[in-house]
mmCIF file of C-alpha atoms in Angstrom:
data_model
loop_
_atom_site.group_PDB
_atom_site.id
_atom_site.type_symbol
_atom_site.label_atom_id
_atom_site.label_comp_id
_atom_site.label_asym_id
_atom_site.label_seq_id
_atom_site.Cartn_x
_atom_site.Cartn_y
_atom_site.Cartn_z
ATOM 1 C CA MET F 335 -52.361 -15.645 65.255
ATOM 2 C CA HIS F 336 -53.180 -16.567 61.715
ATOM 3 C CA LEU F 337 -52.127 -13.094 60.759
ATOM 4 C CA GLY F 338 -48.725 -13.591 62.380
ATOM 5 C CA VAL F 339 -48.091 -16.815 60.458
ATOM 6 C CA SER F 340 -48.895 -15.170 57.149
ATOM 7 C CA GLU F 341 -46.514 -12.303 57.900
ATOM 8 C CA SER F 342 -43.697 -14.736 58.716
ATOM 9 C CA MET F 343 -44.323 -16.600 55.454
ATOM 10 C CA ARG F 344 -44.119 -13.350 53.502
ATOM 11 C CA GLU F 345 -40.794 -12.556 55.134
ATOM 12 C CA CYS F 346 -39.529 -15.995 54.138
ATOM 13 C CA GLU F 347 -40.679 -15.503 50.581
ATOM 14 C CA TYR F 348 -39.020 -12.094 50.343
ATOM 15 C CA SER F 349 -35.739 -13.493 51.637
ATOM 16 C CA GLN F 350 -35.691 -16.241 49.000
ATOM 17 C CA ILE F 351 -36.417 -14.028 46.031
ATOM 18 C CA SER F 352 -33.400 -12.296 44.518
ATOM 19 C CA THR F 353 -33.639 -8.622 43.783
ATOM 20 C CA ARG F 354 -32.235 -9.245 40.284
ATOM 21 C CA SER F 355 -35.375 -11.161 39.330
ATOM 22 C CA SER F 356 -37.337 -7.924 39.240
ATOM 23 C CA THR F 357 -35.172 -6.623 36.420
ATOM 24 C CA PRO F 358 -36.111 -7.338 32.774
ATOM 25 C CA MET F 359 -35.020 -10.639 31.283
ATOM 26 C CA GLU F 360 -31.414 -10.564 30.182
ATOM 27 C CA THR F 361 -30.300 -12.020 26.877
ATOM 28 C CA PRO F 362 -26.954 -13.560 25.965
ATOM 29 C CA TYR F 363 -24.578 -10.852 24.885
ATOM 30 C CA LYS F 364 -21.694 -11.007 22.471
ATOM 31 C CA LYS F 365 -18.195 -10.385 23.627
ATOM 32 C CA LYS F 366 -17.253 -6.914 22.534
ATOM 33 C CA THR F 367 -14.052 -7.039 20.518
ATOM 34 C CA SER F 368 -12.595 -4.118 18.638
ATOM 35 C CA LYS F 369 -12.729 -4.748 14.913
ATOM 36 C CA LYS F 370 -9.392 -4.635 13.160
ATOM 37 C CA ARG F 371 -8.920 -3.208 9.728
ATOM 38 C CA LYS F 372 -6.945 -5.205 7.206
ATOM 39 C CA TRP F 373 -4.123 -2.675 6.968
ATOM 40 C CA GLU F 374 -3.309 -3.426 10.622
ATOM 41 C CA ILE F 375 -2.450 -7.052 9.777
ATOM 42 C CA PHE F 376 -0.978 -6.406 6.327
ATOM 43 C CA PRO F 377 1.740 -9.036 5.699
ATOM 44 C CA GLY F 378 4.069 -6.785 3.690
ATOM 45 C CA ARG F 379 6.653 -4.306 4.979
ATOM 46 C CA ASN F 380 4.643 -1.134 4.510
ATOM 47 C CA LYS F 381 3.631 1.827 6.625
ATOM 48 C CA PHE F 382 0.042 3.026 6.789
ATOM 49 C CA TYR F 383 -1.292 6.386 7.906
ATOM 50 C CA CYS F 384 -4.728 8.006 8.241
ATOM 51 C CA GLY F 385 -6.521 4.739 8.889
ATOM 52 C CA GLY F 386 -4.954 2.929 5.942
ATOM 53 C CA ARG F 387 -5.661 5.636 3.366
ATOM 54 C CA ILE F 388 -1.937 6.393 2.944
ATOM 55 C CA MET F 389 0.353 3.505 2.008
ATOM 56 C CA MET F 390 4.137 3.905 1.856
ATOM 57 C CA ALA F 391 7.277 1.817 2.039
ATOM 58 C CA LYS F 392 8.981 1.147 5.345
ATOM 59 C CA GLN F 393 12.063 3.257 4.518
ATOM 60 C CA THR F 394 10.776 6.824 4.071
ATOM 61 C CA GLY F 395 13.842 8.863 5.095
ATOM 62 C CA VAL F 396 14.871 9.726 1.526
ATOM 63 C CA PHE F 397 11.294 10.746 0.699
ATOM 64 C CA TYR F 398 11.381 13.375 3.437
ATOM 65 C CA LEU F 399 14.707 14.609 2.044
ATOM 66 C CA THR F 400 13.096 14.998 -1.387
ATOM 67 C CA LEU F 401 10.183 16.895 0.132
ATOM 68 C CA VAL F 402 12.469 19.215 2.109
ATOM 69 C CA LEU F 403 14.648 20.004 -0.912
ATOM 70 C CA ILE F 404 11.619 20.929 -3.021
ATOM 71 C CA LEU F 405 9.977 23.023 -0.307
ATOM 72 C CA VAL F 406 13.154 24.867 0.729
ATOM 73 C CA THR F 407 14.324 25.630 -2.826
ATOM 74 C CA CYS F 408 10.899 26.856 -3.951
ATOM 75 C CA GLY F 409 10.399 28.781 -0.716
ATOM 76 C CA LEU F 410 13.660 30.674 -1.188
ATOM 77 C CA PHE F 411 12.805 31.371 -4.816
ATOM 78 C CA PHE F 412 9.363 32.826 -4.024
ATOM 79 C CA THR F 413 10.707 34.837 -1.092
ATOM 80 C CA PHE F 414 13.926 36.394 -2.455
ATOM 81 C CA ASP F 415 13.773 36.213 -6.266
ATOM 82 C CA CYS F 416 10.131 36.497 -7.312
ATOM 83 C CA PRO F 417 9.469 39.982 -5.835
ATOM 84 C CA PHE F 418 12.409 41.494 -7.764
ATOM 85 C CA LEU F 419 11.564 39.618 -10.996
ATOM 86 C CA ALA F 420 7.884 40.555 -10.795
ATOM 87 C CA LEU F 421 8.780 44.273 -10.558
ATOM 88 C CA GLN F 422 11.584 44.316 -13.105
ATOM 89 C CA LEU F 423 10.239 41.831 -15.677
ATOM 90 C CA THR F 424 6.666 40.534 -15.330
ATOM 91 C CA PRO F 425 4.335 39.230 -12.578
ATOM 92 C CA VAL F 426 3.687 36.141 -14.701
ATOM 93 C CA ILE F 427 6.954 34.602 -13.438
ATOM 94 C CA PRO F 428 5.736 33.855 -9.879
ATOM 95 C CA VAL F 429 2.395 32.617 -11.267
ATOM 96 C CA ILE F 430 4.056 30.077 -13.547
ATOM 97 C CA GLY F 431 6.415 29.041 -10.760
ATOM 98 C CA GLY F 432 3.493 28.555 -8.360
ATOM 99 C CA VAL F 433 1.580 26.372 -10.827
ATOM 100 C CA LEU F 434 4.641 24.195 -11.448
ATOM 101 C CA PHE F 435 5.321 23.916 -7.716
ATOM 102 C CA LEU F 436 1.766 22.789 -6.904
ATOM 103 C CA PHE F 437 1.785 20.266 -9.764
ATOM 104 C CA VAL F 438 5.117 18.793 -8.637
ATOM 105 C CA LEU F 439 3.953 18.540 -5.045
ATOM 106 C CA GLY F 440 0.637 16.953 -6.008
ATOM 107 C CA THR F 441 2.154 14.281 -8.253
ATOM 108 C CA LEU F 442 4.836 13.492 -5.660
ATOM 109 C CA LEU F 443 2.285 12.907 -2.901
ATOM 110 C CA ARG F 444 0.046 10.931 -5.257
ATOM 111 C CA THR F 445 2.955 8.645 -6.156
ATOM 112 C CA SER F 446 4.160 8.217 -2.589
ATOM 113 C CA PHE F 447 0.831 7.719 -0.802
ATOM 114 C CA SER F 448 -0.951 5.318 -3.184
ATOM 115 C CA ASP F 449 -1.063 1.575 -3.718
ATOM 116 C CA PRO F 450 1.405 0.847 -6.559
ATOM 117 C CA GLY F 451 -0.511 -2.273 -7.600
ATOM 118 C CA VAL F 452 0.162 -4.804 -4.833
ATOM 119 C CA LEU F 453 -1.122 -8.299 -5.598
ATOM 120 C CA PRO F 454 -2.896 -10.043 -2.679
ATOM 121 C CA ARG F 455 -1.269 -13.152 -1.283
ATOM 122 C CA ALA F 456 -2.892 -16.551 -1.544
ATOM 123 C CA THR F 457 -4.861 -17.897 1.382
ATOM 124 C CA PRO F 458 -3.714 -21.214 2.918
ATOM 125 C CA ASP F 459 -6.500 -23.045 1.072
ATOM 126 C CA GLU F 460 -5.585 -21.437 -2.249
ATOM 127 C CA ALA F 461 -1.896 -22.186 -1.731
ATOM 128 C CA ALA F 462 -2.622 -25.838 -0.909
ATOM 129 C CA ASP F 463 -4.876 -26.156 -3.956
ATOM 130 C CA LEU F 464 -2.188 -24.621 -6.171
ATOM 131 C CA GLU F 465 0.380 -27.068 -4.790
ATOM 132 C CA ARG F 466 -1.899 -29.963 -5.718
ATOM 133 C CA GLN F 467 -2.360 -28.580 -9.219
ATOM 134 C CA ILE F 468 1.407 -28.306 -9.663
ATOM 135 C CA ASP F 469 1.932 -31.891 -8.473
ATOM 136 C CA VAL F 470 -0.800 -33.278 -10.733
ATOM 137 C CA ALA F 471 0.342 -31.295 -13.775
ATOM 138 C CA ASN F 472 3.937 -32.460 -13.442
ATOM 139 C CA GLY F 473 3.184 -35.942 -12.120
ATOM 140 C CA SER F 474 5.881 -35.610 -9.470
ATOM 141 C CA THR F 475 5.704 -38.192 -6.727
ATOM 142 C CA GLY F 476 9.380 -38.404 -5.859
ATOM 143 C CA TYR F 477 11.738 -36.221 -3.888
ATOM 144 C CA ARG F 478 12.516 -33.747 -6.670
ATOM 145 C CA PRO F 479 10.308 -30.629 -6.430
ATOM 146 C CA PRO F 480 8.225 -29.805 -9.504
ATOM 147 C CA PRO F 481 9.145 -26.794 -11.694
ATOM 148 C CA ARG F 482 7.683 -23.484 -10.596
ATOM 149 C CA THR F 483 7.063 -21.805 -13.935
ATOM 150 C CA LYS F 484 4.238 -21.537 -16.406
ATOM 151 C CA GLU F 485 4.293 -20.405 -20.007
ATOM 152 C CA VAL F 486 1.696 -18.190 -21.645
ATOM 153 C CA VAL F 487 1.586 -16.718 -25.143
ATOM 154 C CA ILE F 488 1.062 -12.947 -25.446
ATOM 155 C CA ASN F 489 0.808 -11.528 -28.971
ATOM 156 C CA GLY F 490 2.755 -14.477 -30.339
ATOM 157 C CA GLN F 491 5.562 -14.178 -27.763
ATOM 158 C CA THR F 492 6.077 -16.854 -25.099
ATOM 159 C CA VAL F 493 6.231 -15.339 -21.606
ATOM 160 C CA LYS F 494 7.144 -17.292 -18.464
ATOM 161 C CA LEU F 495 5.156 -16.833 -15.269
ATOM 162 C CA LYS F 496 7.280 -17.352 -12.172
ATOM 163 C CA TYR F 497 6.025 -18.728 -8.874
ATOM 164 C CA CYS F 498 6.457 -16.503 -5.817
ATOM 165 C CA PHE F 499 7.331 -18.567 -2.751
ATOM 166 C CA THR F 500 6.420 -15.661 -0.450
ATOM 167 C CA CYS F 501 2.997 -14.781 -1.863
ATOM 168 C CA LYS F 502 2.240 -18.384 -2.971
ATOM 169 C CA ILE F 503 0.998 -17.289 -6.395
ATOM 170 C CA PHE F 504 2.100 -17.402 -10.004
ATOM 171 C CA ARG F 505 2.971 -13.794 -10.746
ATOM 172 C CA PRO F 506 1.096 -12.238 -13.691
ATOM 173 C CA PRO F 507 3.111 -11.039 -16.691
ATOM 174 C CA ARG F 508 5.360 -8.037 -15.913
ATOM 175 C CA ALA F 509 4.835 -8.459 -12.162
ATOM 176 C CA SER F 510 7.746 -8.850 -9.771
ATOM 177 C CA HIS F 511 8.345 -9.219 -6.034
ATOM 178 C CA CYS F 512 9.857 -6.169 -4.314
ATOM 179 C CA SER F 513 12.372 -7.322 -1.708
ATOM 180 C CA LEU F 514 12.130 -4.034 0.230
ATOM 181 C CA CYS F 515 8.341 -3.912 0.531
ATOM 182 C CA ASP F 516 7.928 -7.724 0.467
ATOM 183 C CA ASN F 517 5.031 -7.536 -1.998
ATOM 184 C CA CYS F 518 4.344 -8.698 -5.518
ATOM 185 C CA VAL F 519 3.591 -5.593 -7.599
ATOM 186 C CA ASP F 520 1.739 -5.646 -10.905
ATOM 187 C CA ARG F 521 3.736 -4.153 -13.786
ATOM 188 C CA PHE F 522 6.639 -3.555 -11.419
ATOM 189 C CA ASP F 523 8.943 -0.791 -12.653
ATOM 190 C CA HIS F 524 11.309 -0.232 -9.729
ATOM 191 C CA HIS F 525 11.434 0.707 -6.056
ATOM 192 C CA CYS F 526 12.154 4.423 -5.773
ATOM 193 C CA PRO F 527 13.483 5.588 -2.381
ATOM 194 C CA TRP F 528 13.117 9.246 -3.468
ATOM 195 C CA VAL F 529 9.327 8.908 -3.472
ATOM 196 C CA GLY F 530 9.265 6.347 -0.634
ATOM 197 C CA ASN F 531 7.246 3.748 -2.525
ATOM 198 C CA CYS F 532 7.303 1.158 -5.273
ATOM 199 C CA VAL F 533 6.513 2.325 -8.790
ATOM 200 C CA GLY F 534 4.046 0.010 -10.461
ATOM 201 C CA LYS F 535 0.918 -0.191 -12.536
ATOM 202 C CA ARG F 536 -1.232 2.123 -10.402
ATOM 203 C CA ASN F 537 1.199 4.998 -9.812
ATOM 204 C CA TYR F 538 3.661 4.921 -12.729
ATOM 205 C CA ARG F 539 1.923 7.721 -14.657
ATOM 206 C CA PHE F 540 2.040 9.966 -11.584
ATOM 207 C CA PHE F 541 5.726 9.147 -11.083
ATOM 208 C CA TYR F 542 6.490 10.082 -14.686
ATOM 209 C CA MET F 543 4.529 13.335 -14.421
ATOM 210 C CA PHE F 544 6.370 14.101 -11.184
ATOM 211 C CA ILE F 545 9.884 13.762 -12.615
ATOM 212 C CA LEU F 546 8.897 15.519 -15.845
ATOM 213 C CA SER F 547 7.334 18.503 -14.056
ATOM 214 C CA LEU F 548 10.222 18.583 -11.584
ATOM 215 C CA SER F 549 12.607 18.889 -14.527
ATOM 216 C CA PHE F 550 10.702 21.918 -15.833
ATOM 217 C CA LEU F 551 10.549 23.458 -12.354
ATOM 218 C CA THR F 552 14.287 22.985 -11.755
ATOM 219 C CA ILE F 553 15.190 24.528 -15.124
ATOM 220 C CA PHE F 554 12.701 27.356 -14.522
ATOM 221 C CA ILE F 555 14.125 28.245 -11.099
ATOM 222 C CA PHE F 556 17.742 27.909 -12.281
ATOM 223 C CA ALA F 557 17.180 30.188 -15.296
ATOM 224 C CA PHE F 558 15.383 32.967 -13.424
ATOM 225 C CA VAL F 559 17.725 32.920 -10.447
ATOM 226 C CA ILE F 560 20.609 33.499 -12.879
ATOM 227 C CA THR F 561 18.536 36.282 -14.470
ATOM 228 C CA HIS F 562 17.997 37.836 -11.041
ATOM 229 C CA ILE F 563 21.721 37.824 -10.276
ATOM 230 C CA ILE F 564 22.594 39.311 -13.695
ATOM 231 C CA LEU F 565 20.092 42.143 -13.335
ATOM 232 C CA ARG F 566 21.388 43.007 -9.881
ATOM 233 C CA SER F 567 24.982 42.858 -11.135
ATOM 234 C CA HIS F 568 24.270 45.558 -13.739
ATOM 235 C CA ARG F 569 23.202 47.889 -10.950
ATOM 236 C CA ASN F 570 25.535 47.222 -8.035
ATOM 237 C CA GLY F 571 28.194 44.845 -9.336
ATOM 238 C CA PHE F 572 28.473 41.083 -9.121
ATOM 239 C CA LEU F 573 29.777 40.810 -5.544
ATOM 240 C CA ASN F 574 27.218 43.255 -4.217
ATOM 241 C CA ALA F 575 24.484 41.317 -6.018
ATOM 242 C CA LEU F 576 25.540 38.130 -4.225
ATOM 243 C CA LYS F 577 25.587 39.961 -0.900
ATOM 244 C CA ASP F 578 22.125 41.419 -1.475
ATOM 245 C CA SER F 579 20.617 38.013 -2.305
ATOM 246 C CA PRO F 580 22.635 35.204 -0.661
ATOM 247 C CA ALA F 581 19.702 32.766 -1.010
ATOM 248 C CA SER F 582 20.087 32.914 -4.790
ATOM 249 C CA VAL F 583 23.540 31.333 -4.510
ATOM 250 C CA LEU F 584 22.122 28.364 -2.593
ATOM 251 C CA GLU F 585 19.360 27.935 -5.176
ATOM 252 C CA VAL F 586 21.832 27.943 -8.044
ATOM 253 C CA VAL F 587 23.995 25.279 -6.368
ATOM 254 C CA VAL F 588 21.039 22.981 -5.602
ATOM 255 C CA CYS F 589 19.505 23.332 -9.068
ATOM 256 C CA PHE F 590 22.827 22.917 -10.868
ATOM 257 C CA PHE F 591 23.691 19.608 -9.225
ATOM 258 C CA SER F 592 20.162 18.165 -9.392
ATOM 259 C CA VAL F 593 19.068 19.217 -12.866
ATOM 260 C CA TRP F 594 21.330 16.718 -14.639
ATOM 261 C CA SER F 595 20.028 13.657 -12.819
ATOM 262 C CA ILE F 596 16.384 14.778 -12.966
ATOM 263 C CA VAL F 597 16.455 15.630 -16.668
ATOM 264 C CA GLY F 598 18.353 12.418 -17.450
ATOM 265 C CA LEU F 599 15.805 10.346 -15.504
ATOM 266 C CA SER F 600 12.948 12.049 -17.334
ATOM 267 C CA GLY F 601 14.530 11.294 -20.689
ATOM 268 C CA PHE F 602 15.091 7.644 -19.750
ATOM 269 C CA HIS F 603 11.466 7.129 -18.711
ATOM 270 C CA THR F 604 10.268 8.952 -21.823
ATOM 271 C CA TYR F 605 12.135 6.315 -23.836
ATOM 272 C CA LEU F 606 10.558 3.528 -21.734
ATOM 273 C CA ILE F 607 7.045 4.913 -22.236
ATOM 274 C CA SER F 608 7.539 5.338 -25.983
ATOM 275 C CA SER F 609 8.564 1.662 -26.265
ATOM 276 C CA ASN F 610 6.121 0.409 -23.581
ATOM 277 C CA GLN F 611 8.782 -1.106 -21.345
ATOM 278 C CA THR F 612 9.524 -1.035 -17.639
ATOM 279 C CA THR F 613 12.809 -0.281 -15.903
ATOM 280 C CA ASN F 614 12.920 -3.866 -14.665
ATOM 281 C CA GLU F 615 12.528 -5.242 -18.224
ATOM 282 C CA ASP F 616 15.088 -2.827 -19.664
ATOM 283 C CA ILE F 617 17.735 -3.689 -17.038
ATOM 284 C CA LYS F 618 17.205 -7.440 -17.494
ATOM 285 C CA GLY F 619 17.095 -7.087 -21.280
ATOM 286 C CA SER F 620 13.894 -9.110 -21.454
ATOM 287 C CA TRP F 621 13.061 -8.007 -25.004
ATOM 288 C CA SER F 622 16.588 -7.529 -26.291
ATOM 289 C CA SER F 623 17.447 -9.000 -29.677
ATOM 290 C CA LYS F 624 20.584 -10.504 -28.100
ATOM 291 C CA ARG F 625 18.431 -13.202 -26.538
ATOM 292 C CA GLY F 626 17.254 -14.348 -29.931
ATOM 293 C CA LYS F 627 16.309 -13.152 -33.368
ATOM 294 C CA ASP F 628 12.612 -13.769 -32.744
ATOM 295 C CA ASN F 629 12.587 -12.024 -29.363
ATOM 296 C CA TYR F 630 10.484 -8.844 -29.316
ATOM 297 C CA ASN F 631 8.357 -6.808 -26.930
ATOM 298 C CA PRO F 632 4.804 -8.211 -27.056
ATOM 299 C CA TYR F 633 3.376 -5.237 -25.152
ATOM 300 C CA SER F 634 4.430 -2.573 -27.647
ATOM 301 C CA HIS F 635 1.656 -1.251 -29.890
ATOM 302 C CA GLY F 636 4.153 -0.477 -32.633
ATOM 303 C CA ASN F 637 3.519 3.264 -32.431
ATOM 304 C CA ILE F 638 5.157 5.781 -30.098
ATOM 305 C CA PHE F 639 1.988 7.860 -29.777
ATOM 306 C CA THR F 640 -0.144 4.793 -28.969
ATOM 307 C CA ASN F 641 2.375 3.554 -26.386
ATOM 308 C CA CYS F 642 2.380 6.934 -24.649
ATOM 309 C CA CYS F 643 -1.420 7.077 -24.604
ATOM 310 C CA ALA F 644 -1.637 3.544 -23.205
ATOM 311 C CA ALA F 645 0.772 4.369 -20.377
ATOM 312 C CA LEU F 646 -0.493 7.855 -19.486
ATOM 313 C CA CYS F 647 -4.123 8.088 -20.601
ATOM 314 C CA GLY F 648 -5.520 4.610 -20.078
ATOM 315 C CA PRO F 649 -8.012 3.767 -17.317
ATOM 316 C CA LEU F 650 -6.494 3.470 -13.846
ATOM 317 C CA PRO F 651 -6.993 -0.081 -12.521
ATOM 318 C CA PRO F 652 -8.603 -0.449 -9.084
ATOM 319 C CA SER F 653 -6.668 -1.579 -6.038
ATOM 320 C CA LEU F 654 -6.717 -5.335 -5.483
ATOM 321 C CA ILE F 655 -6.221 -5.087 -1.721
ATOM 322 C CA ASP F 656 -8.970 -3.940 0.612
ATOM 323 C CA ARG F 657 -6.699 -2.276 3.150
ATOM 324 C CA ARG F 658 -9.514 -0.339 4.863
ATOM 325 C CA GLY F 659 -11.859 -3.309 5.124
ATOM 326 C CA PHE F 660 -12.631 -4.991 8.422
ATOM 327 C CA VAL F 661 -11.343 -8.412 9.440
ATOM 328 C CA GLN F 662 -14.480 -10.364 10.273
ATOM 329 C CA SER F 663 -15.014 -13.751 11.904
ATOM 330 C CA ASP F 664 -17.652 -16.234 10.746
ATOM 331 C CA THR F 665 -18.449 -17.619 14.207
ATOM 332 C CA PRO F 666 -18.986 -14.932 16.887
ATOM 333 C CA GLN F 667 -18.477 -16.352 20.375
ATOM 334 C CA LEU F 668 -20.709 -15.745 23.380
ATOM 335 C CA ALA F 669 -19.053 -14.258 26.400
ATOM 336 C CA PRO F 670 -19.165 -16.366 29.588
ATOM 337 C CA PRO F 671 -21.578 -14.990 32.220
ATOM 338 C CA THR F 672 -20.376 -13.327 35.371
ATOM 339 C CA ASN F 673 -20.261 -15.561 38.457
ATOM 340 C CA GLY F 674 -23.521 -15.532 40.386
ATOM 341 C CA ILE F 675 -25.585 -14.028 37.541
ATOM 342 C CA THR F 676 -28.136 -16.199 35.767
ATOM 343 C CA MET F 677 -28.547 -15.665 32.006
ATOM 344 C CA TYR F 678 -32.297 -15.495 31.582
ATOM 345 C CA GLY F 679 -33.820 -16.182 28.198
ATOM 346 C CA ALA F 680 -31.292 -18.912 27.313
ATOM 347 C CA THR F 681 -32.068 -22.608 27.052
ATOM 348 C CA GLN F 682 -30.470 -25.183 29.264
ATOM 349 C CA SER F 683 -28.170 -26.419 26.511
ATOM 350 C CA GLN F 684 -26.987 -22.879 25.810
ATOM 351 C CA GLN F 685 -26.302 -22.263 29.500
ATOM 352 C CA SER F 686 -24.353 -25.517 29.835
ATOM 353 C CA HIS F 687 -22.378 -24.625 26.697
ATOM 354 C CA MET F 688 -21.545 -21.167 28.051
ATOM 355 C CA PHE F 689 -20.455 -22.529 31.420
ATOM 356 C CA SER F 690 -18.346 -25.224 29.757
ATOM 357 C CA MET F 691 -16.493 -22.528 27.807
ATOM 358 C CA GLU F 692 -14.913 -21.364 31.061
ATOM 359 C CA SER F 693 -12.957 -24.595 31.349
ATOM 360 C CA LYS F 694 -11.804 -24.634 27.697
ATOM 361 C CA PRO F 695 -8.488 -23.077 26.704
ATOM 362 C CA ILE F 696 -8.839 -19.809 24.846
ATOM 363 C CA VAL F 697 -6.894 -19.230 21.632
ATOM 364 C CA SER F 698 -4.415 -16.405 22.141
ATOM 365 C CA ASP F 699 -4.456 -13.270 20.026
ATOM 366 C CA THR F 700 -1.026 -14.042 18.593
ATOM 367 C CA GLU F 701 -2.197 -17.390 17.190
ATOM 368 C CA THR F 702 -5.294 -15.807 15.670
ATOM 369 C CA GLU F 703 -3.210 -12.978 14.207
ATOM 370 C CA SER F 704 -0.729 -15.380 12.606
ATOM 371 C CA VAL F 705 -3.579 -17.087 10.745
ATOM 372 C CA THR F 706 -5.312 -13.837 9.884
ATOM 373 C CA LYS F 707 -2.224 -12.240 8.353
ATOM 374 C CA THR F 708 -1.995 -14.933 5.688
ATOM 375 C CA SER F 709 -5.688 -15.359 4.922
ATOM 376 C CA ALA F 710 -7.681 -12.205 5.720
ATOM 377 C CA PHE F 711 -5.970 -9.589 3.564
ATOM 378 C CA ARG F 712 -7.785 -10.240 0.337
ATOM 379 C CA ALA F 713 -9.815 -8.321 -2.192
ATOM 380 C CA PRO F 714 -13.092 -6.653 -1.101
ATOM 381 C CA ASN F 715 -15.936 -8.786 0.305
ATOM 382 C CA SER F 716 -13.548 -11.367 1.733
ATOM 383 C CA PHE F 717 -13.567 -12.740 5.248
ATOM 384 C CA CYS F 718 -11.119 -14.253 7.691
ATOM 385 C CA ARG F 719 -11.778 -17.959 8.152
ATOM 386 C CA LEU F 720 -9.961 -19.737 10.928
ATOM 387 C CA PRO F 721 -8.829 -23.312 10.169
ATOM 388 C CA PRO F 722 -10.702 -26.191 11.884
ATOM 389 C CA HIS F 723 -9.537 -27.335 15.298
ATOM 390 C CA PRO F 724 -7.078 -30.285 15.127
ATOM 391 C CA SER F 725 -9.236 -32.377 17.456
ATOM 392 C CA SER F 726 -12.255 -32.106 15.152
ATOM 393 C CA SER F 727 -10.281 -33.273 12.120
ATOM 394 C CA SER F 728 -8.804 -36.243 13.982
ATOM 395 C CA ARG F 729 -12.277 -37.199 15.292
ATOM 396 C CA ALA F 730 -13.695 -37.084 11.758
ATOM 397 C CA ALA F 731 -10.841 -39.239 10.470
ATOM 398 C CA SER F 732 -11.425 -41.849 13.154
ATOM 399 C CA GLN F 733 -15.112 -42.021 12.288
#
């Protein structure tokens, strides 16, 4: 009988013990959230491809037109003209044309796919601190807003720094805000729809090499297509030559109407490089003598050769935006446990805190994203810091 009582007690013990207790002790686990890269929350109007490695403007239709014109014209030239010219004249012609074509294509893609020199926007804390500095410097306590300009002296010339109300920063000298891309760009030259990007400090040299090499390529194709037609005309007549190579007519038309604008643009930017100016400064007449007798360009080195070397051969500045960096949070949250499962290995205070989180409202992704877009997209080694909860600030004020 004693044996029967012990067996009944064992059955009672087995029924009270959960089968999950035999498993190893579980530890609190973090809520798995997919990390976002900073290009995904970039505040400007840009398009990103290949995980943020390629950065372009939002309007890229004209860029694709430029690419198609170059590829089609060169393709027709290598297919219909180069075989005849290589046999009749020299095989060097297709080699030179191929080198020019690859150089034009490389500089075009380098200009279109790179960061032109975008300046990062101020975080909310930096913007608030800058507002306080402006108020203290101007002593404005009334209703009139303080002036939004600063003056700096560069090589004896006074230059005004303008405040950008979108980026909440004082723009550096020669920087300007592009209305199409909605970014402040360092040494802003212009927004070029033909390359689908802004032209600034980090891609201006590649833009200049693109239009200069494209000028040589257009003249090269135009000259040798005419040579091809003339050589065929001596054999079979002019009309028969056009019938034998109809693609040459299309190449002549495209090159004839594009060579003037391309060569003219190359000459204009050669003048800008030799005087160390930008298109934006030349259009506004920033360093024109009409503004004053003492007005001069403080960025010119006084020598054409030195200006060209500074613009084309100087060190390439690094990008100030970390578009492939991760947006990180300082305070990782613990996920609430599943109903009916005890979190072993946690203290009583931690368990009560985790269970109390179920009754608290959760901040939506849209609210977090609105804060992150203005504060997270900074230079490398920066983090996204969420502002303190309103209830905590009011509680601290009351204390």
